[in-house]
Amino acid sequence: KAGVTQTPRYLIKTRGQQVTLSCSPISGHRSVSWYQQTPGQGLQFLFEYFSETQRNKGNFPGRFSGRQFSNSRSEMNVSTLELGDSALYLCASSSLQGGDYEQYFGPGTRLTVT
Amino acid sequence: DQQVKQNSPSLSVQEGRISILNCDYTNSMFDYFLWYKKYPAEGPTFLISISSIKDKNEDGRFTVFLNKSAKHLSLHIVPSQPGDSAVYFCAASAGGLQGAQKLVFGQGTRLTINP
């Protein structure tokens, strides 16, 4: 099975612009979660989509939004970029295997805001 | 409010010995716990998980132990290999399967395996 894929891998944007990141989950996984990783705050949960609906949400401003398509692929959008949005954005998909919950991450998109 | 804590920022272990990584949590509602390994500029790699109804789970060289009364879990790696050198994160979630995707991560422990 192919793993979680994310595009693009690297992105450079300027303040005030908006950006869209894409994620394809592992085949058969219906849940897609997004995380932000920064040196200061570590890994922080942004939101999760299941069957095209946002099911869980972290504590991020409304500039961060997402959506999920019928094929489970997901996109994350950040509007009005700020310097502090520079981070590694990770997407994950999850499954339940024999009673054990497993969540697999993609390689991430490194966003740099200048 | 750090709900998941990895109090050791780094750990150094000799190759072939046991590595023990520790994690403490404060939220008694956590019901799934996961361990990840991470290299720089890559996404975390899932290692092993455990649900709160168990106290031990094994997968090859990796074993996770959960002590609910102490709100403590640990990851044992036996035997340790040079390729195990990485940053290890523990993560936890609450809310059953529906909330399981909202993982709360610890700050990580850098494990170095010395030859």
mmCIF file of C-alpha atoms in Angstrom, chain A residues 5-113:
data_model
loop_
_atom_site.group_PDB
_atom_site.id
_atom_site.type_symbol
_atom_site.label_atom_id
_atom_site.label_comp_id
_atom_site.label_asym_id
_atom_site.label_seq_id
_atom_site.Cartn_x
_atom_site.Cartn_y
_atom_site.Cartn_z
ATOM 1 C CA THR A 5 1.386 11.613 0.238
ATOM 2 C CA GLN A 6 1.584 15.388 0.458
ATOM 3 C CA THR A 7 2.171 18.034 -2.171
ATOM 4 C CA PRO A 8 4.030 20.233 -2.554
ATOM 5 C CA ARG A 9 6.968 19.258 -0.356
ATOM 6 C CA TYR A 10 8.345 22.786 -0.131
ATOM 7 C CA LEU A 11 6.706 26.165 -0.538
ATOM 8 C CA ILE A 12 7.828 29.753 -0.157
ATOM 9 C CA LYS A 13 5.206 32.473 0.156
ATOM 10 C CA THR A 14 5.144 36.103 1.233
ATOM 11 C CA ARG A 15 3.135 37.656 4.041
ATOM 12 C CA GLY A 16 -0.474 38.293 3.153
ATOM 13 C CA GLN A 17 -0.674 35.597 0.499
ATOM 14 C CA GLN A 18 -2.724 32.452 0.823
ATOM 15 C CA VAL A 19 -1.630 28.852 0.326
ATOM 16 C CA THR A 20 -3.258 25.488 -0.335
ATOM 17 C CA LEU A 21 -1.647 22.203 0.659
ATOM 18 C CA SER A 22 -2.795 18.797 -0.524
ATOM 19 C CA CYS A 23 -2.874 15.373 1.111
ATOM 20 C CA SER A 24 -3.810 11.917 -0.133
ATOM 21 C CA PRO A 25 -4.420 9.377 2.650
ATOM 22 C CA ILE A 26 -3.547 5.711 2.616
ATOM 23 C CA SER A 27 -5.992 3.830 0.404
ATOM 24 C CA GLY A 28 -9.063 2.851 2.399
ATOM 25 C CA HIS A 29 -8.483 5.383 5.184
ATOM 26 C CA ARG A 30 -11.346 7.806 5.512
ATOM 27 C CA SER A 31 -9.984 10.063 8.235
ATOM 28 C CA VAL A 32 -7.420 12.764 7.449
ATOM 29 C CA SER A 33 -5.829 14.927 10.129
ATOM 30 C CA TRP A 34 -3.582 17.957 9.794
ATOM 31 C CA TYR A 35 -0.828 19.054 12.164
ATOM 32 C CA GLN A 36 1.575 21.953 12.386
ATOM 33 C CA GLN A 37 5.122 21.404 13.616
ATOM 34 C CA THR A 38 7.312 24.297 14.751
ATOM 35 C CA PRO A 39 10.487 24.277 16.871
ATOM 36 C CA GLY A 40 8.810 26.261 19.620
ATOM 37 C CA GLN A 41 5.390 24.610 19.855
ATOM 38 C CA GLY A 42 6.154 21.097 18.661
ATOM 39 C CA LEU A 43 3.441 19.101 16.915
ATOM 40 C CA GLN A 44 0.001 20.662 17.217
ATOM 41 C CA PHE A 45 -3.300 19.365 15.910
ATOM 42 C CA LEU A 46 -5.099 21.590 13.409
ATOM 43 C CA PHE A 47 -8.216 19.655 12.387
ATOM 44 C CA GLU A 48 -9.517 16.329 11.189
ATOM 45 C CA TYR A 49 -11.892 15.391 8.398
ATOM 46 C CA PHE A 50 -13.951 12.253 8.097
ATOM 47 C CA SER A 51 -16.367 11.571 5.256
ATOM 48 C CA GLU A 52 -15.998 15.142 3.979
ATOM 49 C CA THR A 53 -16.945 16.644 7.356
ATOM 50 C CA GLN A 54 -14.727 18.353 9.894
ATOM 51 C CA ARG A 55 -14.997 16.136 12.955
ATOM 52 C CA ASN A 56 -12.294 17.471 15.279
ATOM 53 C CA LYS A 57 -10.712 20.903 15.534
ATOM 54 C CA GLY A 58 -7.656 22.280 17.304
ATOM 55 C CA ASN A 59 -7.011 25.769 18.613
ATOM 56 C CA PHE A 60 -5.979 27.606 15.481
ATOM 57 C CA PRO A 61 -7.448 30.834 14.045
ATOM 58 C CA GLY A 62 -10.022 30.815 11.280
ATOM 59 C CA ARG A 63 -7.310 31.629 8.726
ATOM 60 C CA PHE A 64 -6.606 27.899 8.799
ATOM 61 C CA SER A 65 -9.257 25.877 7.021
ATOM 62 C CA GLY A 66 -9.585 22.608 5.221
ATOM 63 C CA ARG A 67 -11.823 20.353 3.258
ATOM 64 C CA GLN A 68 -12.081 16.752 2.236
ATOM 65 C CA PHE A 69 -13.243 15.330 -1.040
ATOM 66 C CA SER A 70 -15.343 12.250 -1.721
ATOM 67 C CA ASN A 71 -12.192 10.241 -2.514
ATOM 68 C CA SER A 72 -10.861 11.144 0.983
ATOM 69 C CA ARG A 73 -8.166 13.437 -0.386
ATOM 70 C CA SER A 74 -7.877 16.584 1.691
ATOM 71 C CA GLU A 75 -6.686 20.132 1.254
ATOM 72 C CA MET A 76 -5.626 22.652 3.840
ATOM 73 C CA ASN A 77 -5.762 26.382 3.193
ATOM 74 C CA VAL A 78 -4.082 29.189 5.081
ATOM 75 C CA SER A 79 -5.161 32.717 4.209
ATOM 76 C CA THR A 80 -3.414 36.008 4.931
ATOM 77 C CA LEU A 81 -0.123 34.314 5.744
ATOM 78 C CA GLU A 82 1.934 35.544 8.681
ATOM 79 C CA LEU A 83 5.625 34.993 9.376
ATOM 80 C CA GLY A 84 4.666 32.731 12.283
ATOM 81 C CA ASP A 85 2.921 30.353 9.905
ATOM 82 C CA SER A 86 6.317 29.112 8.736
ATOM 83 C CA ALA A 87 6.299 25.470 9.756
ATOM 84 C CA LEU A 88 6.220 21.859 8.651
ATOM 85 C CA TYR A 89 2.599 20.930 7.913
ATOM 86 C CA LEU A 90 1.868 17.269 8.340
ATOM 87 C CA CYS A 91 -1.076 15.255 7.185
ATOM 88 C CA ALA A 92 -2.034 11.900 8.692
ATOM 89 C CA SER A 93 -4.536 9.162 8.019
ATOM 90 C CA SER A 94 -5.678 6.582 10.513
ATOM 91 C CA SER A 95 -7.109 3.112 10.948
ATOM 92 C CA LEU A 96 -8.070 0.630 13.604
ATOM 93 C CA GLN A 97 -6.055 -2.606 13.410
ATOM 94 C CA GLY A 98 -7.142 -5.401 15.740
ATOM 95 C CA GLY A 99 -8.266 -2.948 18.382
ATOM 96 C CA ASP A 100 -5.095 -0.860 18.123
ATOM 97 C CA TYR A 101 -5.469 2.630 16.764
ATOM 98 C CA GLU A 102 -2.781 3.638 14.251
ATOM 99 C CA GLN A 103 -2.161 7.012 12.670
ATOM 100 C CA TYR A 104 0.306 7.372 9.803
ATOM 101 C CA PHE A 105 1.922 10.619 8.748
ATOM 102 C CA GLY A 106 2.987 11.907 5.374
ATOM 103 C CA PRO A 107 6.384 13.513 4.719
ATOM 104 C CA GLY A 108 5.024 17.014 5.277
ATOM 105 C CA THR A 109 5.031 20.303 3.418
ATOM 106 C CA ARG A 110 7.667 22.769 4.553
ATOM 107 C CA LEU A 111 6.112 26.246 4.309
ATOM 108 C CA THR A 112 8.327 29.297 4.566
ATOM 109 C CA VAL A 113 6.682 32.714 4.813
#
